[in-house]
Amino acid sequence: MEDDTANGVEVKRYDRLQARYLTTGDFSALQQMNTNYPMETRTLVEDVLQLGEVNDPEINTTFLNFYQDTLLQTIIVDVESQYADMDDINQELSKAFDNLEKLLPNTEVPLIYSQIGALDQSIVIGDKAIGICLDKYLGANYPAYKRFYSQQQRSSMQRSYIVPDCLNFYLVSLYPMDNYDSRPQREKDLHMGKIMWTVNTVIGKEFFKSRFIASVKHYMHTHPGVTVKELLESDDYRQFD
């Protein structure tokens, strides 16, 4: 991985180029986005914002105009201010992926980058990549959030949730539930309980809490021979009865 340094994982700051282009129209920033981050740009334009195809001749104008909205311009400035330094996130991610490797050997460390969305998604999972939408982590009391989100939703829209959310969504992508849509709600909840228990174990504290997580924790405590990989790969939920 390109951004894997001696100190561990480092978030690629795609958002900085994005902010430069979207606030000043700096064409060199757009060129760097397309040249250095083609996958990230395609994912943002086509999948996150759904503005059209990235090779459309008019897409750059559409992309720029979309972000001229007053609220989005404010968010861009606030993201760049709040996340001028992400050393703490890099350190937390490095530690987390070290711990994940111990629990789940041979788990590949994905490319991790930051971007500015439009309040649609928090974490975007791509091909061996995690995109962090910093616009969804500006703090529970961020004024704009109060217009669109409940207090409960806002409680998770803060910096401390970035690393747990990255791990959560990444593990869901690595250990998806077969036939998810047709499964009973209890099994869906237990599957997420297994994922979230794993995240709690990786970060070393009970960050996520629910009765389903508690059931998984009890099961693993009483079955010390079961590996985390076996837990996540198992499709049998009767053991949690």
Short mmCIF file of N, CA and C in Angstrom, two decimals, residues 109-204:
data_model
loop_
_atom_site.label_atom_id
_atom_site.label_comp_id
_atom_site.label_asym_id
_atom_site.label_seq_id
_atom_site.Cartn_x
_atom_site.Cartn_y
_atom_site.Cartn_z
N VAL A 109 -4.69 -4.81 4.48
CA VAL A 109 -4.92 -3.42 4.88
C VAL A 109 -5.34 -2.64 3.63
N PRO A 110 -6.54 -2.07 3.63
CA PRO A 110 -7.00 -1.37 2.43
C PRO A 110 -6.35 0.00 2.28
N LEU A 111 -6.47 0.56 1.10
CA LEU A 111 -6.12 1.96 0.90
C LEU A 111 -7.21 2.79 1.59
N ILE A 112 -6.83 3.77 2.36
CA ILE A 112 -7.81 4.59 3.08
C ILE A 112 -7.62 6.05 2.67
N TYR A 113 -8.70 6.69 2.28
CA TYR A 113 -8.62 8.08 1.84
C TYR A 113 -9.80 8.87 2.39
N SER A 114 -9.63 10.18 2.43
CA SER A 114 -10.69 11.07 2.92
C SER A 114 -11.23 11.90 1.77
N GLN A 115 -12.53 12.16 1.82
CA GLN A 115 -13.17 12.95 0.78
C GLN A 115 -14.30 13.77 1.40
N ILE A 116 -14.89 14.63 0.57
CA ILE A 116 -16.02 15.45 1.02
C ILE A 116 -17.21 15.09 0.14
N GLY A 117 -18.20 14.47 0.74
CA GLY A 117 -19.39 14.08 -0.01
C GLY A 117 -20.44 15.19 0.06
N ALA A 118 -21.70 14.76 0.10
CA ALA A 118 -22.79 15.73 0.17
C ALA A 118 -23.79 15.26 1.23
N LEU A 119 -23.25 14.83 2.37
CA LEU A 119 -24.04 14.36 3.51
C LEU A 119 -24.84 13.10 3.20
N ASP A 120 -24.43 12.35 2.19
CA ASP A 120 -25.15 11.13 1.82
C ASP A 120 -24.63 9.91 2.56
N GLN A 121 -23.32 9.70 2.51
CA GLN A 121 -22.73 8.50 3.09
C GLN A 121 -21.60 8.90 4.04
N SER A 122 -21.32 8.02 4.99
CA SER A 122 -20.23 8.28 5.93
C SER A 122 -18.95 7.54 5.52
N ILE A 123 -19.08 6.26 5.23
CA ILE A 123 -17.95 5.44 4.79
C ILE A 123 -18.30 4.78 3.47
N VAL A 124 -17.39 4.86 2.51
CA VAL A 124 -17.60 4.24 1.20
C VAL A 124 -16.58 3.12 1.03
N ILE A 125 -17.06 1.92 0.77
CA ILE A 125 -16.17 0.79 0.57
C ILE A 125 -16.04 0.51 -0.91
N GLY A 126 -14.79 0.51 -1.41
CA GLY A 126 -14.54 0.20 -2.80
C GLY A 126 -13.69 -1.06 -2.90
N ASP A 127 -13.02 -1.25 -4.00
CA ASP A 127 -12.16 -2.41 -4.21
C ASP A 127 -10.88 -2.22 -3.39
N LYS A 128 -10.80 -2.90 -2.26
CA LYS A 128 -9.64 -2.81 -1.35
C LYS A 128 -9.39 -1.37 -0.93
N ALA A 129 -10.47 -0.63 -0.73
CA ALA A 129 -10.34 0.79 -0.36
C ALA A 129 -11.47 1.20 0.58
N ILE A 130 -11.14 2.16 1.45
CA ILE A 130 -12.13 2.75 2.35
C ILE A 130 -12.09 4.26 2.14
N GLY A 131 -13.23 4.84 1.81
CA GLY A 131 -13.33 6.28 1.67
C GLY A 131 -14.06 6.87 2.86
N ILE A 132 -13.42 7.81 3.55
CA ILE A 132 -14.03 8.46 4.72
C ILE A 132 -14.64 9.78 4.26
N CYS A 133 -15.95 9.93 4.39
CA CYS A 133 -16.61 11.18 4.02
C CYS A 133 -16.58 12.11 5.23
N LEU A 134 -15.62 13.00 5.25
CA LEU A 134 -15.40 13.85 6.43
C LEU A 134 -16.58 14.79 6.70
N ASP A 135 -17.39 15.05 5.69
CA ASP A 135 -18.55 15.91 5.89
C ASP A 135 -19.58 15.30 6.84
N LYS A 136 -19.46 13.99 7.11
CA LYS A 136 -20.39 13.32 8.04
C LYS A 136 -19.81 13.20 9.45
N TYR A 137 -18.66 13.83 9.69
CA TYR A 137 -18.01 13.71 10.99
C TYR A 137 -17.58 15.08 11.54
N LEU A 138 -18.50 16.04 11.46
CA LEU A 138 -18.16 17.40 11.90
C LEU A 138 -18.66 17.70 13.31
N GLY A 139 -19.17 16.70 14.01
CA GLY A 139 -19.57 16.88 15.40
C GLY A 139 -21.07 16.84 15.61
N ALA A 140 -21.47 16.26 16.72
CA ALA A 140 -22.89 16.08 17.02
C ALA A 140 -23.65 17.41 17.06
N ASN A 141 -22.96 18.49 17.39
CA ASN A 141 -23.61 19.80 17.50
C ASN A 141 -23.38 20.69 16.28
N TYR A 142 -22.88 20.12 15.20
CA TYR A 142 -22.64 20.92 13.99
C TYR A 142 -23.98 21.50 13.51
N PRO A 143 -24.06 22.81 13.34
CA PRO A 143 -25.35 23.47 13.07
C PRO A 143 -26.14 22.87 11.90
N ALA A 144 -25.48 22.59 10.78
CA ALA A 144 -26.21 22.10 9.61
C ALA A 144 -26.86 20.74 9.86
N TYR A 145 -26.25 19.93 10.70
CA TYR A 145 -26.80 18.59 10.96
C TYR A 145 -28.19 18.67 11.59
N LYS A 146 -28.41 19.71 12.38
CA LYS A 146 -29.68 19.81 13.11
C LYS A 146 -30.87 19.97 12.15
N ARG A 147 -30.59 20.39 10.93
CA ARG A 147 -31.65 20.55 9.93
C ARG A 147 -32.07 19.22 9.31
N PHE A 148 -31.17 18.25 9.33
CA PHE A 148 -31.42 17.02 8.58
C PHE A 148 -31.43 15.74 9.41
N TYR A 149 -30.87 15.78 10.61
CA TYR A 149 -30.68 14.55 11.37
C TYR A 149 -31.23 14.65 12.78
N SER A 150 -31.69 13.51 13.30
CA SER A 150 -32.18 13.46 14.68
C SER A 150 -31.00 13.53 15.64
N GLN A 151 -31.31 13.77 16.90
CA GLN A 151 -30.25 13.83 17.91
C GLN A 151 -29.51 12.50 17.99
N GLN A 152 -30.25 11.40 17.87
CA GLN A 152 -29.62 10.08 17.91
C GLN A 152 -28.67 9.89 16.74
N GLN A 153 -29.08 10.30 15.55
CA GLN A 153 -28.21 10.20 14.38
C GLN A 153 -26.97 11.06 14.54
N ARG A 154 -27.16 12.28 15.06
CA ARG A 154 -26.04 13.21 15.20
C ARG A 154 -25.00 12.72 16.20
N SER A 155 -25.43 11.90 17.14
CA SER A 155 -24.51 11.44 18.18
C SER A 155 -23.34 10.63 17.61
N SER A 156 -23.53 10.03 16.43
CA SER A 156 -22.46 9.24 15.82
C SER A 156 -21.71 10.00 14.73
N MET A 157 -22.08 11.28 14.51
CA MET A 157 -21.47 12.05 13.43
C MET A 157 -20.33 12.91 13.97
N GLN A 158 -19.37 12.25 14.61
CA GLN A 158 -18.25 12.96 15.20
C GLN A 158 -16.95 12.17 15.01
N ARG A 159 -15.88 12.85 15.24
CA ARG A 159 -14.53 12.34 14.94
C ARG A 159 -14.26 10.97 15.56
N SER A 160 -14.73 10.75 16.78
CA SER A 160 -14.42 9.50 17.48
C SER A 160 -15.02 8.27 16.80
N TYR A 161 -15.98 8.50 15.90
CA TYR A 161 -16.62 7.37 15.22
C TYR A 161 -15.91 6.96 13.92
N ILE A 162 -14.95 7.74 13.46
CA ILE A 162 -14.34 7.46 12.16
C ILE A 162 -13.69 6.08 12.11
N VAL A 163 -12.82 5.79 13.06
CA VAL A 163 -12.10 4.52 13.02
C VAL A 163 -13.04 3.33 13.26
N PRO A 164 -13.92 3.37 14.27
CA PRO A 164 -14.87 2.26 14.42
C PRO A 164 -15.75 2.05 13.19
N ASP A 165 -16.20 3.14 12.57
CA ASP A 165 -17.03 3.01 11.37
C ASP A 165 -16.24 2.41 10.21
N CYS A 166 -14.98 2.82 10.05
CA CYS A 166 -14.13 2.24 8.99
C CYS A 166 -14.05 0.72 9.15
N LEU A 167 -13.75 0.30 10.37
CA LEU A 167 -13.62 -1.14 10.64
C LEU A 167 -14.94 -1.85 10.44
N ASN A 168 -16.01 -1.24 10.90
CA ASN A 168 -17.34 -1.83 10.81
C ASN A 168 -17.72 -2.10 9.36
N PHE A 169 -17.66 -1.07 8.52
CA PHE A 169 -18.05 -1.21 7.12
C PHE A 169 -17.09 -2.14 6.37
N TYR A 170 -15.82 -2.07 6.70
CA TYR A 170 -14.83 -2.92 6.02
C TYR A 170 -15.08 -4.39 6.34
N LEU A 171 -15.33 -4.69 7.60
CA LEU A 171 -15.59 -6.08 7.98
C LEU A 171 -16.89 -6.60 7.38
N VAL A 172 -17.89 -5.73 7.27
CA VAL A 172 -19.13 -6.14 6.60
C VAL A 172 -18.86 -6.52 5.15
N SER A 173 -17.96 -5.78 4.50
CA SER A 173 -17.62 -6.09 3.10
C SER A 173 -16.85 -7.39 2.98
N LEU A 174 -16.03 -7.71 3.99
CA LEU A 174 -15.24 -8.94 3.97
C LEU A 174 -16.05 -10.15 4.40
N TYR A 175 -17.03 -9.94 5.25
CA TYR A 175 -17.84 -11.03 5.78
C TYR A 175 -19.32 -10.72 5.60
N PRO A 176 -19.78 -10.68 4.35
CA PRO A 176 -21.19 -10.36 4.10
C PRO A 176 -22.10 -11.53 4.51
N MET A 177 -23.33 -11.21 4.76
CA MET A 177 -24.33 -12.22 5.12
C MET A 177 -25.02 -12.71 3.86
N ASP A 178 -24.99 -14.02 3.63
CA ASP A 178 -25.64 -14.59 2.46
C ASP A 178 -27.15 -14.37 2.53
N ASN A 179 -27.73 -14.06 1.36
CA ASN A 179 -29.19 -13.89 1.26
C ASN A 179 -29.72 -12.92 2.32
N TYR A 180 -29.02 -11.82 2.48
CA TYR A 180 -29.33 -10.87 3.56
C TYR A 180 -30.79 -10.44 3.56
N ASP A 181 -31.32 -10.08 2.39
CA ASP A 181 -32.68 -9.52 2.32
C ASP A 181 -33.75 -10.50 2.80
N SER A 182 -33.50 -11.78 2.64
CA SER A 182 -34.53 -12.77 2.99
C SER A 182 -34.34 -13.36 4.40
N ARG A 183 -33.32 -12.89 5.12
CA ARG A 183 -33.05 -13.45 6.44
C ARG A 183 -33.94 -12.82 7.51
N PRO A 184 -34.24 -13.58 8.59
CA PRO A 184 -35.00 -13.01 9.71
C PRO A 184 -34.23 -11.84 10.33
N GLN A 185 -34.98 -10.87 10.87
CA GLN A 185 -34.34 -9.68 11.45
C GLN A 185 -33.38 -10.05 12.56
N ARG A 186 -33.73 -11.07 13.36
CA ARG A 186 -32.87 -11.48 14.46
C ARG A 186 -31.50 -11.92 13.95
N GLU A 187 -31.47 -12.66 12.83
CA GLU A 187 -30.20 -13.12 12.28
C GLU A 187 -29.40 -11.95 11.72
N LYS A 188 -30.07 -10.99 11.11
CA LYS A 188 -29.38 -9.79 10.63
C LYS A 188 -28.74 -9.03 11.79
N ASP A 189 -29.51 -8.90 12.87
CA ASP A 189 -29.01 -8.18 14.04
C ASP A 189 -27.84 -8.92 14.67
N LEU A 190 -27.90 -10.24 14.71
CA LEU A 190 -26.80 -11.02 15.28
C LEU A 190 -25.56 -10.96 14.39
N HIS A 191 -25.78 -10.93 13.09
CA HIS A 191 -24.63 -10.82 12.18
C HIS A 191 -23.90 -9.50 12.42
N MET A 192 -24.68 -8.41 12.54
CA MET A 192 -24.07 -7.12 12.84
C MET A 192 -23.47 -7.13 14.25
N GLY A 193 -24.09 -7.88 15.14
CA GLY A 193 -23.54 -8.03 16.49
C GLY A 193 -22.16 -8.66 16.46
N LYS A 194 -21.97 -9.65 15.58
CA LYS A 194 -20.66 -10.30 15.45
C LYS A 194 -19.62 -9.31 14.90
N ILE A 195 -20.04 -8.54 13.90
CA ILE A 195 -19.14 -7.54 13.32
C ILE A 195 -18.74 -6.51 14.38
N MET A 196 -19.74 -5.98 15.08
CA MET A 196 -19.48 -4.91 16.05
C MET A 196 -18.71 -5.42 17.27
N TRP A 197 -18.96 -6.66 17.68
CA TRP A 197 -18.16 -7.23 18.76
C TRP A 197 -16.69 -7.31 18.34
N THR A 198 -16.46 -7.69 17.08
CA THR A 198 -15.10 -7.76 16.56
C THR A 198 -14.44 -6.39 16.56
N VAL A 199 -15.19 -5.37 16.14
CA VAL A 199 -14.66 -4.00 16.14
C VAL A 199 -14.32 -3.58 17.57
N ASN A 200 -15.23 -3.84 18.51
CA ASN A 200 -14.95 -3.51 19.91
C ASN A 200 -13.67 -4.18 20.40
N THR A 201 -13.49 -5.44 20.02
CA THR A 201 -12.30 -6.19 20.42
C THR A 201 -11.04 -5.59 19.81
N VAL A 202 -11.14 -5.19 18.56
CA VAL A 202 -10.00 -4.62 17.84
C VAL A 202 -9.57 -3.28 18.45
N ILE A 203 -10.54 -2.43 18.80
CA ILE A 203 -10.18 -1.11 19.32
C ILE A 203 -10.00 -1.13 20.85
N GLY A 204 -10.32 -2.25 21.46
CA GLY A 204 -10.02 -2.42 22.89
C GLY A 204 -10.98 -1.76 23.85
#
